[in-house]
XYZ file of C-alpha atoms in Angstrom:
563
model
C 8.041 -8.615 -32.980
C 6.226 -7.327 -36.039
C 6.347 -3.576 -36.540
C 2.601 -3.441 -37.018
C -0.466 -5.388 -36.167
C -2.908 -6.758 -38.687
C -5.198 -4.091 -40.125
C -8.126 -6.285 -39.158
C -7.041 -6.888 -35.558
C -7.965 -4.647 -32.694
C -5.085 -2.522 -31.394
C -3.473 -4.289 -28.440
C -2.761 -2.644 -25.114
C -0.679 -4.274 -22.388
C -1.236 -2.966 -18.861
C 1.693 -3.766 -16.582
C 1.619 -3.751 -12.810
C 5.079 -2.740 -11.635
C 6.329 -4.824 -8.673
C 5.598 -3.048 -5.409
C 9.101 -3.430 -4.051
C 11.934 -0.964 -3.735
C 14.552 -1.491 -6.405
C 17.229 0.750 -4.921
C 19.175 -0.756 -2.028
C 19.436 0.755 1.446
C 21.814 0.019 4.302
C 18.959 0.612 6.729
C 16.594 -2.328 6.347
C 14.087 -0.643 8.648
C 13.216 1.739 5.823
C 12.736 -0.963 3.179
C 9.537 -0.370 1.211
C 7.479 -3.416 0.211
C 3.726 -3.783 -0.251
C 1.963 -7.012 0.519
C 0.684 -8.945 -2.464
C -2.919 -8.074 -3.300
C -5.187 -8.116 -6.335
C -4.625 -4.725 -8.039
C -7.708 -2.579 -8.494
C -6.296 0.193 -10.714
C -5.219 -1.892 -13.735
C -8.430 -3.933 -13.489
C -10.550 -0.772 -13.697
C -8.547 0.661 -16.604
C -8.698 -2.657 -18.457
C -12.468 -2.879 -18.036
C -12.888 0.694 -19.301
C -10.807 -0.020 -22.401
C -12.420 -3.394 -23.090
C -15.941 -2.050 -22.607
C -15.326 0.448 -25.397
C -15.041 -2.491 -27.779
C -12.366 -1.097 -30.104
C -9.274 -2.447 -28.353
C -7.802 -5.699 -27.116
C -6.302 -5.447 -23.618
C -4.302 -7.704 -21.323
C -2.869 -7.284 -17.820
C 0.629 -8.421 -16.894
C 1.028 -8.520 -13.113
C 4.786 -8.722 -12.664
C 4.459 -8.644 -8.879
C 2.331 -11.777 -8.932
C 4.234 -13.636 -11.636
C 7.611 -13.183 -9.930
C 6.429 -12.970 -6.332
C 8.633 -15.808 -5.093
C 11.688 -13.801 -6.146
C 10.505 -10.556 -4.571
C 9.425 -12.382 -1.395
C 12.983 -13.665 -0.841
C 14.848 -10.416 -1.274
C 17.862 -11.474 0.763
C 18.547 -14.278 -1.709
C 18.931 -11.983 -4.721
C 20.795 -8.766 -5.432
C 18.869 -5.911 -7.016
C 20.489 -6.245 -10.441
C 19.420 -9.894 -10.631
C 15.845 -8.999 -9.660
C 15.749 -6.247 -12.262
C 17.126 -8.491 -15.000
C 14.541 -11.238 -14.389
C 11.733 -8.678 -14.271
C 12.932 -7.002 -17.461
C 13.148 -10.320 -19.305
C 9.658 -11.360 -18.197
C 8.232 -8.076 -19.452
C 10.040 -8.174 -22.805
C 8.993 -11.803 -23.359
C 5.364 -10.853 -22.741
C 5.644 -7.991 -25.233
C 7.174 -10.322 -27.797
C 4.267 -12.742 -27.386
C 1.441 -10.199 -27.301
C 2.744 -7.565 -29.732
C 1.060 -4.498 -28.197
C 0.992 -1.007 -29.656
C 0.886 0.512 -26.165
C 2.365 -0.542 -22.822
C 0.770 1.141 -19.820
C 2.583 0.933 -16.481
C 0.678 1.083 -13.211
C 2.706 2.058 -10.134
C 1.016 3.353 -6.991
C 4.023 4.345 -4.910
C 6.925 6.733 -5.372
C 9.379 4.096 -4.129
C 8.645 2.229 -7.386
C 10.048 5.078 -9.489
C 13.417 3.466 -10.226
C 11.683 0.242 -11.236
C 9.348 2.132 -13.579
C 12.237 3.986 -15.163
C 14.287 0.845 -15.762
C 11.369 -1.075 -17.276
C 10.090 1.789 -19.431
C 13.560 2.448 -20.811
C 14.014 -1.253 -21.578
C 10.791 -1.369 -23.560
C 11.687 1.750 -25.541
C 15.181 0.478 -26.269
C 13.975 -2.872 -27.619
C 10.732 -1.652 -29.217
C 11.031 2.074 -30.001
C 7.705 2.075 -31.868
C 5.732 1.107 -28.742
C 3.991 3.959 -26.960
C 4.508 4.017 -23.196
C 1.947 5.249 -20.647
C 2.143 5.627 -16.870
C -0.451 6.069 -14.129
C -0.340 6.153 -10.327
C 2.253 7.927 -8.169
C 3.311 10.190 -11.058
C 0.099 12.203 -10.636
C 1.790 14.078 -7.792
C 4.899 15.144 -9.723
C 4.251 14.875 -13.483
C 6.944 17.330 -14.576
C 9.737 15.568 -12.670
C 8.629 12.131 -13.813
C 8.453 13.149 -17.472
C 11.894 14.746 -17.221
C 13.499 11.704 -15.607
C 11.818 9.006 -17.717
C 12.594 10.083 -21.253
C 10.944 6.977 -22.724
C 7.553 7.955 -21.308
C 5.033 9.228 -23.868
C 1.880 9.911 -21.829
C 1.384 10.278 -18.079
C -2.115 10.204 -16.562
C -2.978 12.713 -13.845
C -5.849 11.701 -11.585
C -8.302 8.976 -12.535
C -7.381 7.585 -15.919
C -10.788 5.983 -16.549
C -12.057 9.414 -17.616
C -9.217 10.139 -20.055
C -7.722 6.917 -21.377
C -10.239 6.460 -24.205
C -9.725 10.055 -25.362
C -5.967 9.495 -25.433
C -6.337 6.219 -27.321
C -8.573 7.889 -29.898
C -5.917 10.557 -30.505
C -3.280 7.859 -30.866
C -5.190 6.750 -33.980
C -5.399 10.318 -35.271
C -2.876 13.145 -35.111
C -1.773 12.668 -31.490
C -2.998 16.143 -30.666
C -3.544 15.833 -26.909
C -3.839 19.559 -26.219
C -7.565 19.435 -25.436
C -7.385 16.422 -23.112
C -7.234 17.338 -19.417
C -5.505 15.263 -16.793
C -2.430 14.166 -18.757
C 1.194 15.045 -19.395
C 2.755 14.228 -22.757
C 5.609 14.985 -25.128
C 5.169 17.323 -28.067
C 8.443 16.672 -29.858
C 11.057 17.755 -27.291
C 8.620 19.720 -25.187
C 6.804 18.400 -22.099
C 3.200 19.554 -21.915
C 1.236 19.324 -18.656
C -2.555 19.526 -18.925
C -2.824 19.580 -15.174
C -6.578 20.007 -14.758
C -7.523 17.098 -12.513
C -9.430 14.370 -14.300
C -12.144 12.604 -12.289
C -15.076 10.303 -12.956
C -18.013 12.094 -11.371
C -20.601 9.346 -11.892
C -18.972 6.191 -10.557
C -21.760 4.032 -12.007
C -20.339 4.748 -15.471
C -17.265 2.627 -14.780
C -17.626 -1.087 -15.651
C -16.781 -3.678 -13.010
C -13.024 -4.307 -12.670
C -11.693 -6.833 -15.182
C -10.475 -9.338 -12.598
C -10.896 -12.078 -15.204
C -7.753 -10.746 -16.889
C -5.725 -11.598 -13.769
C -4.500 -14.981 -12.590
C -6.863 -15.082 -9.632
C -6.074 -18.735 -8.917
C -2.414 -17.884 -8.309
C -3.357 -15.072 -5.898
C -5.460 -17.553 -3.965
C -2.627 -20.069 -3.937
C -0.124 -17.569 -2.520
C -2.479 -15.741 -0.149
C -4.257 -18.851 1.069
C -7.693 -17.384 0.438
C -9.671 -15.483 -2.180
C -9.121 -11.769 -1.510
C -10.479 -8.913 -3.622
C -10.605 -5.107 -3.383
C -13.635 -2.878 -3.858
C -14.394 0.849 -3.957
C -17.631 2.175 -2.468
C -16.667 5.835 -2.912
C -13.883 8.078 -4.150
C -12.208 11.251 -2.813
C -12.128 12.787 0.646
C -13.861 15.974 1.850
C -11.126 16.940 4.325
C -7.931 18.976 3.868
C -5.256 17.490 6.100
C -1.983 19.347 5.599
C 0.099 16.205 5.037
C -2.240 14.463 2.587
C -1.771 14.351 -1.180
C -5.097 12.696 -2.076
C -6.575 15.944 -3.421
C -3.927 15.828 -6.158
C -5.278 12.620 -7.679
C -8.924 12.465 -6.606
C -9.903 16.014 -5.689
C -12.118 17.101 -2.825
C -15.672 16.148 -1.974
C -17.025 12.629 -1.657
C -18.368 10.693 -4.644
C -20.558 7.769 -3.625
C -21.506 4.614 -5.472
C -25.042 3.279 -5.387
C -25.247 0.802 -2.495
C -27.263 -1.731 -4.539
C -24.534 -1.648 -7.187
C -21.890 -2.324 -4.519
C -23.888 -5.200 -3.031
C -24.365 -6.709 -6.481
C -20.610 -6.510 -7.080
C -19.897 -8.276 -3.779
C -22.420 -10.977 -4.658
C -20.754 -11.385 -8.051
C -17.302 -11.731 -6.492
C -18.625 -14.304 -4.069
C -20.260 -16.354 -6.820
C -17.561 -16.024 -9.479
C -14.399 -16.113 -7.333
C -15.520 -17.757 -4.062
C -14.705 -14.532 -2.218
C -13.282 -15.060 1.287
C -12.044 -11.578 2.176
C -13.074 -8.171 0.848
C -10.922 -5.111 1.411
C -12.451 -1.680 0.920
C -10.027 0.718 -0.778
C -11.937 3.972 -0.192
C -10.044 7.016 0.970
C -12.791 7.563 3.557
C -15.325 4.739 3.786
C -17.341 6.302 6.612
C -17.049 9.854 5.325
C -20.792 9.618 4.700
C -21.948 7.600 7.703
C -25.475 7.103 6.364
C -24.167 5.631 3.098
C -21.763 3.301 4.940
C -24.441 2.096 7.342
C -26.880 1.451 4.491
C -24.261 -0.698 2.777
C -23.489 -2.680 5.935
C -27.182 -3.300 6.588
C -27.488 -4.498 3.000
C -24.622 -6.960 3.531
C -26.401 -8.303 6.604
C -29.843 -8.450 4.947
C -28.471 -10.299 1.915
C -26.582 -12.677 4.207
C -23.394 -12.224 2.197
C -21.302 -13.648 5.068
C -18.081 -12.061 3.853
C -15.084 -11.125 5.979
C -13.950 -7.583 5.217
C -11.981 -4.581 6.423
C -11.282 -1.011 5.296
C -7.598 -0.608 4.432
C -7.479 3.204 4.521
C -8.995 3.579 7.987
C -12.199 4.980 9.461
C -12.534 8.677 10.217
C -12.634 8.653 14.017
C -15.063 11.540 14.537
C -17.543 9.846 12.186
C -17.611 6.673 14.293
C -20.439 5.730 16.589
C -21.401 2.538 18.399
C -24.127 1.664 15.888
C -21.670 1.838 12.996
C -19.162 -0.391 14.797
C -21.917 -2.857 15.708
C -22.890 -3.015 12.035
C -19.238 -3.565 11.111
C -19.048 -6.519 13.472
C -22.391 -7.988 12.362
C -21.550 -7.681 8.654
C -18.233 -9.524 8.933
C -15.604 -6.847 9.611
C -12.469 -8.548 10.935
C -10.613 -5.384 11.954
C -11.523 -1.739 12.508
C -8.750 0.645 11.485
C -8.770 4.094 13.113
C -7.012 7.090 11.504
C -6.016 8.895 14.717
C -2.678 10.272 13.432
C -1.446 11.964 16.631
C -1.836 11.751 20.401
C -1.252 15.501 20.719
C -4.293 17.790 20.405
C -2.002 20.663 19.400
C -0.368 18.707 16.588
C -3.747 17.561 15.314
C -5.232 21.043 15.249
C -2.342 23.408 14.515
C -0.016 21.288 12.364
C -2.054 18.546 10.701
C -5.418 20.283 10.349
C -6.861 16.915 11.351
C -10.206 16.647 13.120
C -9.848 13.927 15.728
C -11.385 13.879 19.205
C -8.919 11.741 21.182
C -11.422 11.043 23.970
C -13.900 9.832 21.354
C -11.177 7.660 19.817
C -10.605 5.990 23.195
C -14.325 5.498 23.694
C -14.715 3.891 20.270
C -11.679 1.659 20.919
C -13.256 0.529 24.181
C -16.488 -0.301 22.358
C -14.520 -2.371 19.832
C -13.023 -4.383 22.678
C -16.489 -4.782 24.176
C -17.868 -6.332 20.955
C -14.649 -8.261 20.253
C -13.753 -6.292 17.121
C -9.954 -6.070 16.680
C -8.566 -2.606 16.028
C -5.529 -1.148 14.307
C -4.589 2.525 14.483
C -2.686 4.806 12.117
C -0.349 7.524 13.384
C 2.046 10.014 11.768
C 5.104 11.316 13.627
C 7.871 13.722 12.648
C 5.531 16.505 11.588
C 7.079 19.954 11.006
C 6.828 21.880 14.269
C 6.198 18.760 16.374
C 8.352 18.303 19.485
C 10.011 15.149 20.778
C 7.660 15.222 23.740
C 4.632 15.284 21.430
C 6.019 12.361 19.438
C 6.366 10.334 22.634
C 2.865 11.470 23.610
C 1.588 9.906 20.381
C 3.439 6.635 20.980
C 2.184 6.401 24.563
C -1.362 7.169 23.441
C -1.103 4.386 20.853
C 0.130 1.930 23.488
C -2.738 2.882 25.807
C -5.340 1.742 23.277
C -4.339 -1.952 23.538
C -4.813 -2.223 19.797
C -3.859 -5.317 17.847
C -1.587 -3.130 15.744
C -0.483 0.455 15.150
C 1.196 1.927 12.074
C 3.668 4.708 12.862
C 4.313 6.480 9.583
C 6.869 9.234 9.239
C 5.544 12.554 7.957
C 6.350 12.787 4.262
C 6.307 16.156 2.420
C 4.838 15.112 -0.926
C 4.713 17.865 -3.568
C 1.419 19.716 -3.557
C 0.905 19.384 0.190
C 1.279 22.049 2.869
C 4.108 19.973 4.344
C 6.106 20.203 1.127
C 5.772 23.987 0.894
C 6.783 24.312 4.536
C 9.735 21.930 4.129
C 11.048 23.975 1.192
C 10.519 27.269 3.014
C 12.194 26.140 6.248
C 14.898 23.984 4.689
C 13.625 20.827 6.374
C 14.241 18.444 3.451
C 16.850 15.781 4.217
C 17.392 14.925 0.559
C 17.841 17.094 -2.509
C 14.565 18.194 -4.169
C 15.235 15.935 -7.176
C 15.149 12.921 -4.824
C 11.578 13.725 -3.846
C 10.372 11.028 -6.258
C 11.800 8.296 -4.067
C 10.149 9.356 -0.828
C 8.298 6.795 1.279
C 6.340 6.799 4.515
C 8.836 4.675 6.474
C 11.865 6.822 5.658
C 12.839 10.180 7.123
C 12.544 12.974 4.579
C 12.489 15.950 6.964
C 14.442 16.950 10.024
C 13.710 20.092 12.001
C 15.138 22.089 14.883
C 13.302 19.678 17.190
C 14.731 16.335 16.013
C 17.356 14.811 13.763
C 16.624 12.295 11.026
C 18.468 9.555 12.959
C 16.558 10.209 16.185
C 13.219 10.182 14.381
C 13.888 6.908 12.548
C 15.114 5.197 15.714
C 12.110 6.444 17.677
C 9.634 5.425 14.982
C 10.993 1.917 14.636
C 11.336 1.394 18.379
C 7.650 2.285 18.682
C 6.794 -0.188 15.935
C 8.687 -3.037 17.619
C 7.320 -2.183 21.061
C 3.634 -1.761 20.236
C 3.232 -4.177 17.335
C 5.546 -6.981 18.392
C 7.311 -7.449 21.708
C 4.695 -5.785 23.937
C 1.667 -6.413 21.740
C -1.654 -7.179 23.376
C -1.804 -10.507 21.528
C 0.695 -12.005 24.005
C -2.024 -12.125 26.656
C -4.620 -13.558 24.274
C -6.324 -16.922 24.498
C -5.459 -19.740 22.124
C -7.643 -18.375 19.322
C -6.044 -14.947 19.654
C -2.564 -16.426 19.587
C -3.358 -18.440 16.476
C -4.577 -15.281 14.724
C -1.449 -13.452 15.816
C 0.709 -16.287 14.469
C -0.945 -15.848 11.067
C -0.438 -12.076 11.216
C 3.279 -12.347 11.971
C 3.599 -15.019 9.309
C 2.216 -12.604 6.729
C 4.618 -9.902 7.891
C 7.510 -12.337 7.544
C 6.315 -13.256 4.053
C 6.322 -9.579 3.098
C 9.611 -8.747 4.882
C 11.657 -11.932 4.784
C 14.465 -10.298 6.795
C 12.241 -9.319 9.760
C 13.947 -11.121 12.648
C 11.487 -9.881 15.257
C 8.505 -11.168 13.258
C 10.256 -14.549 13.100
C 10.903 -14.528 16.850
C 7.251 -13.695 17.484
C 6.185 -16.608 15.293
C 8.505 -19.004 17.110
C 7.481 -17.764 20.548
C 3.777 -18.157 19.758
C 4.397 -21.661 18.381
C 6.023 -22.575 21.703
C 3.135 -21.052 23.684
C 0.708 -23.061 21.567
C 2.594 -26.249 22.402
C 4.414 -26.822 19.113
C 7.893 -26.509 20.547
C 9.804 -28.067 17.666
C 8.136 -25.742 15.187
C 9.052 -22.804 17.408
C 12.688 -23.883 17.528
C 12.732 -24.220 13.739
C 11.579 -20.607 13.375
C 14.111 -19.506 15.989
C 16.801 -21.153 13.861
C 15.684 -19.055 10.880
C 15.975 -15.934 13.033
C 19.459 -16.961 14.121
C 20.507 -17.411 10.487
C 19.087 -14.021 9.521
C 21.124 -12.340 12.247
C 24.283 -13.433 10.459
C 23.487 -10.825 7.786
C 25.212 -7.587 8.833
C 22.374 -5.339 7.632
C 19.752 -7.415 9.435
C 21.849 -7.451 12.601
C 22.322 -3.686 12.449
C 18.561 -3.129 12.171
C 17.269 -5.617 14.731
C 19.957 -6.847 17.117
C 19.373 -4.196 19.774
C 15.830 -5.446 20.372
C 17.184 -8.757 21.660
C 18.350 -6.845 24.767
C 14.808 -5.740 25.580
C 13.374 -7.575 28.576
C 10.271 -9.121 26.988
C 8.867 -12.654 26.974
C 9.570 -13.330 23.250
C 13.163 -12.022 23.344
C 13.922 -13.699 26.693
C 12.677 -17.017 25.285
C 14.749 -16.625 22.131
C 17.864 -15.628 24.093
C 17.512 -18.633 26.394
C 17.205 -20.888 23.361
C 20.343 -19.326 21.881
C 22.205 -19.763 25.179
C 21.127 -23.391 25.431
C 22.659 -24.050 22.012
C 25.946 -22.517 23.113
C 26.067 -24.311 26.469
C 24.669 -27.571 25.179
C 21.939 -27.580 27.813
C 18.446 -28.808 27.039
C 16.065 -25.901 26.662
């Protein structure tokens, strides 16, 4: 690569989406962290901001998309092989594009090792390239800068408000002292300008630069045209476990509803939009704003399927809102309930949820045939085993299509983190805090051990979401939807034996017996892996229709009988 670009060319910036998979191996496959493939919103917004300025050339390299087939078959490759292919793909792209700056985008702390490996590789091969990072590092800038020595600038908060200021200083004296919302190196010193950087007027941000992504390949892999959108930013609440205030502050910043509707119309026209997912922290935080948007979608006859990935605030729900969701194309209502214990909600989480209202709203969803999913957090500091089981039983009572049981995670800057340090609850050393994830146990208290909590959490997941899920009593249409859902889970977690068994069982119920047996055979093969067997084998002893059917099929193979 040339050491400099042409004086007449615009400076080139390469934005890199780091694969959303866990690079470090774990013996416990139940804690494996993987995100489903989706069009990334963050890099698209940053790219549009840079391009709109007109002084720079920008490209996006989505490593997760480009190498998805490798990441989607994790059992077929060891971690060093995955890293080497990813590193080579990145370095080849740099060689071709010749950027002055490489900016990494990584949303989750479980990506930290991947970020470090890739950033160090770039610096080793091209020491003149400046390296930026945005995303998870907002929460712990000092630790990230210390561990990733090749990192030059780290963005704290929303980089759209600061990236152009940083780029301007790159062309001058690199004096970043007056720029808020960044961490950077001043010779051997790490400087943290920790004042949160936010875009107050969301209309100032250009539409995401989705044209810089290979949208056709997303559609090919996902089977439909899916795109994200933001209708607001931030959250007005102060839940003790939540770190959102660290990257988006408090309050609720709303976009103009006409602007949102125009963006949806554009996505439908330009990309044949099939599914829209709202990425707001709190979509119905302002119920009037949300209802106005939904009425606009209906009035404009946009006919788009959509759902809100970060969940509705339960106390802000009413029947009219849910009716509008259904009428405007919502395919699933996600409730952020968090606990089935009123004491845990009030005294530990500082979470405002009326559990009776949650049940009432769930009943209304069933009445209007709107599927629901519910989010819960267990393992909170001060929570008892009985209260954890209360939460799981409450979740099961809702007859939801799915429930996410996250494990309380003490991210730096939250009340949970301060309490974990004070009480000595942290399972890992403080320097390992960067690798924390919601499906792993990071705290144990006087009330429960780490092993008990992980076993309880995963048992709840298998019980409520798989083997005793409400879908098993559904009609044919419901079963077909469930088959698709479990197929997507199996695509994301290719070692998930129970997801495979569910797929095979549903195929058999739908009359495609041979297809069901083929999936059962995949499950049987997976169980030959010792780590898979350790994680999932015990569930085959549960007396449920899917496991009984699978076990009878296995027995028929051994005995030679026709099943």
